[in-house]
Amino acid sequence: MTLLSAVFPLGIAYLPGEKVVLRVFEDRYLDLMNDIRQSDLTFNSVLIEQGSEVGGHDRRFAYGVQIKVENVYEAEFGLVVEAHAQERIRIVKW
């Protein structure tokens, strides 16, 4: 089954069961977190294979994990997101 879902590319890979703590401060990811908070509190995370996600032109791995948000705190710089990595996912199309 193919589903559409938000993806947060990161410079770190998570495994199912791991605790995830993110400091979110870029406008596009703050918008993503606001959308997530208004839906099912899940998003996907994939490791950046090559390049930097800032400004695009990065290459991402096709496998990642689904992340379930548990708490979101406002901070001086944006948001702190506490979550847990759930199941492994595969990206079919960007």
Tab-separated table of N, CA, C and O in Angstrom:
chain	number	residue	atom	x	y	z
A	1	MET	N	0.840	-1.154	0.000
A	1	MET	CA	0.000	0.000	0.000
A	1	MET	C	0.901	1.238	0.000
A	1	MET	O	1.890	1.308	0.703
A	2	THR	N	0.573	2.246	-0.803
A	2	THR	CA	1.332	3.481	-0.880
A	2	THR	C	0.544	4.600	-0.208
A	2	THR	O	-0.631	4.801	-0.492
A	3	LEU	N	1.202	5.315	0.690
A	3	LEU	CA	0.577	6.424	1.406
A	3	LEU	C	1.397	7.681	1.233
A	3	LEU	O	2.623	7.626	1.110
A	4	LEU	N	0.738	8.828	1.258
A	4	LEU	CA	1.436	10.104	1.265
A	4	LEU	C	1.702	10.488	2.712
A	4	LEU	O	0.845	10.351	3.563
A	5	SER	N	2.916	10.972	2.974
A	5	SER	CA	3.261	11.335	4.338
A	5	SER	C	4.356	12.386	4.331
A	5	SER	O	5.173	12.449	3.412
A	6	ALA	N	4.381	13.187	5.374
A	6	ALA	CA	5.432	14.184	5.540
A	6	ALA	C	6.757	13.488	5.810
A	6	ALA	O	6.810	12.487	6.509
A	7	VAL	N	7.841	14.031	5.238
A	7	VAL	CA	9.173	13.463	5.438
A	7	VAL	C	10.106	14.555	5.942
A	7	VAL	O	10.149	15.650	5.409
A	8	PHE	N	10.855	14.204	6.966
A	8	PHE	CA	11.829	15.098	7.582
A	8	PHE	C	13.205	14.468	7.351
A	8	PHE	O	13.597	13.543	8.049
A	9	PRO	N	13.960	14.921	6.330
A	9	PRO	CA	15.292	14.363	6.105
A	9	PRO	C	16.259	14.878	7.167
A	9	PRO	O	16.240	16.055	7.510
A	10	LEU	N	17.085	13.992	7.695
A	10	LEU	CA	18.003	14.373	8.770
A	10	LEU	C	19.400	13.832	8.507
A	10	LEU	O	19.590	12.938	7.691
A	11	GLY	N	20.354	14.342	9.234
A	11	GLY	CA	21.725	13.869	9.151
A	11	GLY	C	21.993	12.724	10.099
A	11	GLY	O	23.146	12.395	10.371
A	12	ILE	N	20.952	12.114	10.621
A	12	ILE	CA	21.063	10.984	11.549
A	12	ILE	C	19.955	9.985	11.216
A	12	ILE	O	18.870	10.368	10.801
A	13	ALA	N	20.273	8.709	11.372
A	13	ALA	CA	19.276	7.662	11.130
A	13	ALA	C	18.781	7.136	12.472
A	13	ALA	O	19.550	6.998	13.419
A	14	TYR	N	17.494	6.863	12.538
A	14	TYR	CA	16.892	6.280	13.738
A	14	TYR	C	16.427	4.861	13.433
A	14	TYR	O	16.050	4.558	12.314
A	15	LEU	N	16.457	4.036	14.453
A	15	LEU	CA	15.956	2.668	14.344
A	15	LEU	C	14.654	2.552	15.118
A	15	LEU	O	14.448	3.280	16.096
A	16	PRO	N	13.764	1.646	14.696
A	16	PRO	CA	12.518	1.457	15.444
A	16	PRO	C	12.793	1.246	16.931
A	16	PRO	O	13.703	0.509	17.309
A	17	GLY	N	12.027	1.950	17.768
A	17	GLY	CA	12.162	1.846	19.211
A	17	GLY	C	13.005	2.947	19.839
A	17	GLY	O	12.946	3.154	21.049
A	18	GLU	N	13.787	3.655	19.035
A	18	GLU	CA	14.645	4.700	19.587
A	18	GLU	C	13.870	5.972	19.913
A	18	GLU	O	12.907	6.305	19.242
A	19	LYS	N	14.334	6.665	20.959
A	19	LYS	CA	13.784	7.968	21.308
A	19	LYS	C	14.355	8.993	20.341
A	19	LYS	O	15.531	8.942	19.981
A	20	VAL	N	13.518	9.937	19.921
A	20	VAL	CA	13.910	10.975	18.982
A	20	VAL	C	13.655	12.330	19.638
A	20	VAL	O	12.550	12.583	20.122
A	21	VAL	N	14.670	13.171	19.678
A	21	VAL	CA	14.514	14.538	20.166
A	21	VAL	C	15.032	15.462	19.074
A	21	VAL	O	16.194	15.355	18.655
A	22	LEU	N	14.157	16.337	18.575
A	22	LEU	CA	14.525	17.268	17.513
A	22	LEU	C	14.387	18.703	17.989
A	22	LEU	O	13.439	19.027	18.713
A	23	ARG	N	15.300	19.538	17.568
A	23	ARG	CA	15.199	20.984	17.768
A	23	ARG	C	14.819	21.566	16.414
A	23	ARG	O	15.631	21.540	15.486
A	24	VAL	N	13.610	22.048	16.302
A	24	VAL	CA	13.076	22.505	15.029
A	24	VAL	C	13.059	24.029	15.025
A	24	VAL	O	12.451	24.647	15.909
A	25	PHE	N	13.721	24.621	14.015
A	25	PHE	CA	13.801	26.077	13.984
A	25	PHE	C	13.631	26.666	12.586
A	25	PHE	O	13.312	27.830	12.445
A	26	GLU	N	13.822	25.866	11.532
A	26	GLU	CA	13.632	26.377	10.176
A	26	GLU	C	12.142	26.520	9.896
A	26	GLU	O	11.348	25.648	10.268
A	27	ASP	N	11.779	27.605	9.205
A	27	ASP	CA	10.365	27.886	8.933
A	27	ASP	C	9.644	26.719	8.268
A	27	ASP	O	8.537	26.364	8.666
A	28	ARG	N	10.264	26.091	7.281
A	28	ARG	CA	9.578	24.998	6.569
A	28	ARG	C	9.310	23.805	7.482
A	28	ARG	O	8.296	23.135	7.357
A	29	TYR	N	10.215	23.557	8.436
A	29	TYR	CA	10.000	22.437	9.353
A	29	TYR	C	9.086	22.828	10.509
A	29	TYR	O	8.380	21.970	11.050
A	30	LEU	N	9.068	24.099	10.872
A	30	LEU	CA	8.061	24.562	11.836
A	30	LEU	C	6.668	24.399	11.237
A	30	LEU	O	5.742	23.954	11.918
A	31	ASP	N	6.527	24.737	9.946
A	31	ASP	CA	5.242	24.534	9.255
A	31	ASP	C	4.882	23.051	9.220
A	31	ASP	O	3.727	22.675	9.454
A	32	LEU	N	5.864	22.200	8.938
A	32	LEU	CA	5.635	20.753	8.918
A	32	LEU	C	5.152	20.271	10.280
A	32	LEU	O	4.182	19.507	10.378
A	33	MET	N	5.784	20.730	11.356
A	33	MET	CA	5.392	20.321	12.709
A	33	MET	C	3.981	20.814	13.040
A	33	MET	O	3.211	20.097	13.678
A	34	ASN	N	3.628	22.015	12.605
A	34	ASN	CA	2.266	22.501	12.830
A	34	ASN	C	1.250	21.626	12.117
A	34	ASN	O	0.192	21.309	12.674
A	35	ASP	N	1.557	21.220	10.881
A	35	ASP	CA	0.661	20.310	10.152
A	35	ASP	C	0.544	18.970	10.872
A	35	ASP	O	-0.549	18.419	11.011
A	36	ILE	N	1.662	18.448	11.340
A	36	ILE	CA	1.678	17.162	12.035
A	36	ILE	C	0.866	17.234	13.322
A	36	ILE	O	0.116	16.314	13.649
A	37	ARG	N	0.988	18.331	14.045
A	37	ARG	CA	0.266	18.495	15.313
A	37	ARG	C	-1.240	18.552	15.100
A	37	ARG	O	-2.013	18.261	16.008
A	38	GLN	N	-1.672	18.910	13.900
A	38	GLN	CA	-3.099	18.987	13.600
A	38	GLN	C	-3.627	17.702	12.970
A	38	GLN	O	-4.797	17.604	12.647
A	39	SER	N	-2.749	16.718	12.795
A	39	SER	CA	-3.195	15.451	12.204
A	39	SER	C	-2.920	14.294	13.161
A	39	SER	O	-3.253	14.374	14.333
A	40	ASP	N	-2.265	13.266	12.687
A	40	ASP	CA	-2.090	12.052	13.488
A	40	ASP	C	-0.777	12.005	14.270
A	40	ASP	O	-0.422	10.969	14.817
A	41	LEU	N	-0.036	13.101	14.317
A	41	LEU	CA	1.217	13.220	15.071
A	41	LEU	C	2.312	12.277	14.585
A	41	LEU	O	3.199	11.888	15.335
A	42	THR	N	2.281	11.908	13.303
A	42	THR	CA	3.339	11.069	12.748
A	42	THR	C	3.952	11.729	11.524
A	42	THR	O	3.303	12.502	10.820
A	43	PHE	N	5.222	11.416	11.304
A	43	PHE	CA	5.915	11.794	10.085
A	43	PHE	C	6.995	10.754	9.840
A	43	PHE	O	7.232	9.884	10.673
A	44	ASN	N	7.628	10.833	8.699
A	44	ASN	CA	8.698	9.907	8.368
A	44	ASN	C	10.025	10.635	8.388
A	44	ASN	O	10.093	11.824	8.088
A	45	SER	N	11.079	9.914	8.734
A	45	SER	CA	12.420	10.479	8.719
A	45	SER	C	13.327	9.563	7.910
A	45	SER	O	13.256	8.338	8.033
A	46	VAL	N	14.146	10.180	7.065
A	46	VAL	CA	15.134	9.436	6.283
A	46	VAL	C	16.490	10.098	6.466
A	46	VAL	O	16.586	11.296	6.731
A	47	LEU	N	17.523	9.312	6.302
A	47	LEU	CA	18.886	9.806	6.403
A	47	LEU	C	19.290	10.456	5.087
A	47	LEU	O	18.998	9.939	4.007
A	48	ILE	N	19.965	11.594	5.176
A	48	ILE	CA	20.512	12.238	3.994
A	48	ILE	C	21.760	11.455	3.597
A	48	ILE	O	22.691	11.300	4.386
A	49	GLU	N	21.748	10.933	2.379
A	49	GLU	CA	22.859	10.103	1.895
A	49	GLU	C	24.048	10.958	1.471
A	49	GLU	O	25.202	10.633	1.748
A	50	GLN	N	23.751	12.072	0.790
A	50	GLN	CA	24.825	12.917	0.289
A	50	GLN	C	24.312	14.343	0.149
A	50	GLN	O	23.171	14.565	-0.232
A	51	GLY	N	25.169	15.302	0.476
A	51	GLY	CA	24.803	16.703	0.354
A	51	GLY	C	24.204	17.210	1.647
A	51	GLY	O	24.289	16.586	2.704
A	52	SER	N	23.567	18.353	1.541
A	52	SER	CA	22.935	18.993	2.688
A	52	SER	C	21.492	19.280	2.344
A	52	SER	O	21.193	19.701	1.227
A	53	GLU	N	20.582	19.075	3.290
A	53	GLU	CA	19.168	19.334	2.995
A	53	GLU	C	18.880	20.827	2.894
A	53	GLU	O	17.888	21.226	2.345
A	54	VAL	N	19.772	21.663	3.396
A	54	VAL	CA	19.572	23.107	3.323
A	54	VAL	C	19.713	23.534	1.868
A	54	VAL	O	20.750	23.346	1.260
A	55	GLY	N	18.651	24.099	1.320
A	55	GLY	CA	18.683	24.568	-0.056
A	55	GLY	C	18.442	23.493	-1.105
A	55	GLY	O	18.501	23.755	-2.288
A	56	GLY	N	18.179	22.290	-0.673
A	56	GLY	CA	17.899	21.212	-1.616
A	56	GLY	C	19.162	20.601	-2.194
A	56	GLY	O	20.257	20.762	-1.658
A	57	HIS	N	19.040	19.895	-3.309
A	57	HIS	CA	20.129	19.233	-4.009
A	57	HIS	C	20.793	18.140	-3.175
A	57	HIS	O	21.943	17.797	-3.392
A	58	ASP	N	20.080	17.614	-2.205
A	58	ASP	CA	20.609	16.509	-1.414
A	58	ASP	C	20.133	15.194	-2.025
A	58	ASP	O	19.251	15.172	-2.867
A	59	ARG	N	20.763	14.113	-1.616
A	59	ARG	CA	20.320	12.776	-2.010
A	59	ARG	C	19.982	12.046	-0.724
A	59	ARG	O	20.760	12.056	0.231
A	60	ARG	N	18.822	11.417	-0.703
A	60	ARG	CA	18.324	10.769	0.519
A	60	ARG	C	18.221	9.271	0.307
A	60	ARG	O	17.955	8.809	-0.795
A	61	PHE	N	18.398	8.521	1.391
A	61	PHE	CA	18.192	7.080	1.334
A	61	PHE	C	16.707	6.791	1.121
A	61	PHE	O	15.847	7.606	1.466
A	62	ALA	N	16.401	5.649	0.562
A	62	ALA	CA	15.016	5.277	0.258
A	62	ALA	C	14.308	4.624	1.436
A	62	ALA	O	13.114	4.390	1.380
A	63	TYR	N	15.049	4.327	2.511
A	63	TYR	CA	14.440	3.707	3.687
A	63	TYR	C	14.601	4.623	4.883
A	63	TYR	O	15.589	5.344	5.007
A	64	GLY	N	13.631	4.592	5.763
A	64	GLY	CA	13.676	5.391	6.977
A	64	GLY	C	12.749	4.790	8.006
A	64	GLY	O	12.466	3.593	7.963
A	65	VAL	N	12.267	5.632	8.902
A	65	VAL	CA	11.338	5.171	9.933
A	65	VAL	C	10.182	6.155	10.083
A	65	VAL	O	10.316	7.336	9.802
A	66	GLN	N	9.077	5.614	10.529
A	66	GLN	CA	7.945	6.451	10.905
A	66	GLN	C	8.210	6.952	12.327
A	66	GLN	O	8.648	6.178	13.183
A	67	ILE	N	7.957	8.226	12.551
A	67	ILE	CA	8.184	8.849	13.852
A	67	ILE	C	6.842	9.260	14.442
A	67	ILE	O	6.027	9.883	13.766
A	68	LYS	N	6.614	8.906	15.698
A	68	LYS	CA	5.383	9.281	16.411
A	68	LYS	C	5.734	10.352	17.444
A	68	LYS	O	6.515	10.120	18.365
A	69	VAL	N	5.144	11.527	17.277
A	69	VAL	CA	5.387	12.652	18.184
A	69	VAL	C	4.642	12.425	19.490
A	69	VAL	O	3.469	12.075	19.499
A	70	GLU	N	5.346	12.636	20.609
A	70	GLU	CA	4.740	12.477	21.933
A	70	GLU	C	4.548	13.817	22.636
A	70	GLU	O	3.546	14.032	23.289
A	71	ASN	N	5.538	14.705	22.523
A	71	ASN	CA	5.462	16.025	23.164
A	71	ASN	C	6.119	17.061	22.276
A	71	ASN	O	7.114	16.770	21.600
A	72	VAL	N	5.580	18.274	22.316
A	72	VAL	CA	6.171	19.406	21.610
A	72	VAL	C	6.231	20.566	22.586
A	72	VAL	O	5.231	20.900	23.221
A	73	TYR	N	7.418	21.140	22.721
A	73	TYR	CA	7.624	22.269	23.623
A	73	TYR	C	8.120	23.464	22.827
A	73	TYR	O	8.964	23.313	21.946
A	74	GLU	N	7.602	24.630	23.153
A	74	GLU	CA	8.123	25.845	22.540
A	74	GLU	C	9.413	26.226	23.238
A	74	GLU	O	9.555	26.071	24.448
A	75	ALA	N	10.378	26.705	22.456
A	75	ALA	CA	11.679	27.112	22.975
A	75	ALA	C	12.046	28.458	22.345
A	75	ALA	O	11.375	28.919	21.420
A	76	GLU	N	13.111	29.066	22.835
A	76	GLU	CA	13.561	30.355	22.297
A	76	GLU	C	13.791	30.298	20.800
A	76	GLU	O	13.506	31.237	20.086
A	77	PHE	N	14.329	29.202	20.318
A	77	PHE	CA	14.743	29.057	18.922
A	77	PHE	C	13.691	28.409	18.041
A	77	PHE	O	13.912	28.256	16.850
A	78	GLY	N	12.578	27.958	18.577
A	78	GLY	CA	11.556	27.259	17.798
A	78	GLY	C	10.837	26.240	18.646
A	78	GLY	O	10.194	26.595	19.634
A	79	LEU	N	10.976	24.967	18.290
A	79	LEU	CA	10.294	23.895	19.009
A	79	LEU	C	11.266	22.783	19.380
A	79	LEU	O	12.236	22.528	18.671
A	80	VAL	N	10.975	22.120	20.478
A	80	VAL	CA	11.635	20.872	20.833
A	80	VAL	C	10.566	19.794	20.679
A	80	VAL	O	9.477	19.899	21.245
A	81	VAL	N	10.891	18.773	19.902
A	81	VAL	CA	9.953	17.693	19.623
A	81	VAL	C	10.503	16.409	20.232
A	81	VAL	O	11.634	16.014	19.934
A	82	GLU	N	9.721	15.780	21.098
A	82	GLU	CA	10.068	14.479	21.669
A	82	GLU	C	9.190	13.440	21.003
A	82	GLU	O	7.972	13.617	20.926
A	83	ALA	N	9.816	12.367	20.543
A	83	ALA	CA	9.076	11.361	19.786
A	83	ALA	C	9.770	10.011	19.903
A	83	ALA	O	10.810	9.896	20.557
A	84	HIS	N	9.183	9.011	19.278
A	84	HIS	CA	9.780	7.677	19.204
A	84	HIS	C	9.713	7.176	17.769
A	84	HIS	O	8.702	7.375	17.081
A	85	ALA	N	10.797	6.531	17.344
A	85	ALA	CA	10.822	5.891	16.032
A	85	ALA	C	9.955	4.638	16.110
A	85	ALA	O	10.070	3.863	17.050
A	86	GLN	N	9.114	4.467	15.122
A	86	GLN	CA	8.200	3.322	15.100
A	86	GLN	C	8.697	2.274	14.110
A	86	GLN	O	9.747	1.716	14.310
A	87	GLU	N	7.982	2.087	13.043
A	87	GLU	CA	8.318	1.036	12.090
A	87	GLU	C	9.135	1.566	10.917
A	87	GLU	O	9.110	2.750	10.599
A	88	ARG	N	9.858	0.669	10.284
A	88	ARG	CA	10.654	0.998	9.110
A	88	ARG	C	9.731	1.294	7.936
A	88	ARG	O	8.692	0.648	7.767
A	89	ILE	N	10.113	2.257	7.106
A	89	ILE	CA	9.316	2.612	5.927
A	89	ILE	C	10.236	2.661	4.702
A	89	ILE	O	11.441	2.763	4.815
A	90	ARG	N	9.622	2.576	3.548
A	90	ARG	CA	10.352	2.734	2.283
A	90	ARG	C	9.706	3.845	1.491
A	90	ARG	O	8.485	3.890	1.333
A	91	ILE	N	10.537	4.749	0.998
A	91	ILE	CA	10.050	5.848	0.156
A	91	ILE	C	9.966	5.334	-1.282
A	91	ILE	O	10.964	4.854	-1.829
A	92	VAL	N	8.794	5.441	-1.870
A	92	VAL	CA	8.594	4.968	-3.235
A	92	VAL	C	8.851	6.096	-4.220
A	92	VAL	O	9.460	5.903	-5.265
A	93	LYS	N	8.410	7.308	-3.854
A	93	LYS	CA	8.556	8.456	-4.755
A	93	LYS	C	8.618	9.715	-3.914
A	93	LYS	O	7.885	9.864	-2.952
A	94	TRP	N	9.495	10.648	-4.315
A	94	TRP	CA	9.594	11.943	-3.636
A	94	TRP	C	8.643	12.913	-4.268
A	94	TRP	O	8.468	12.996	-5.435
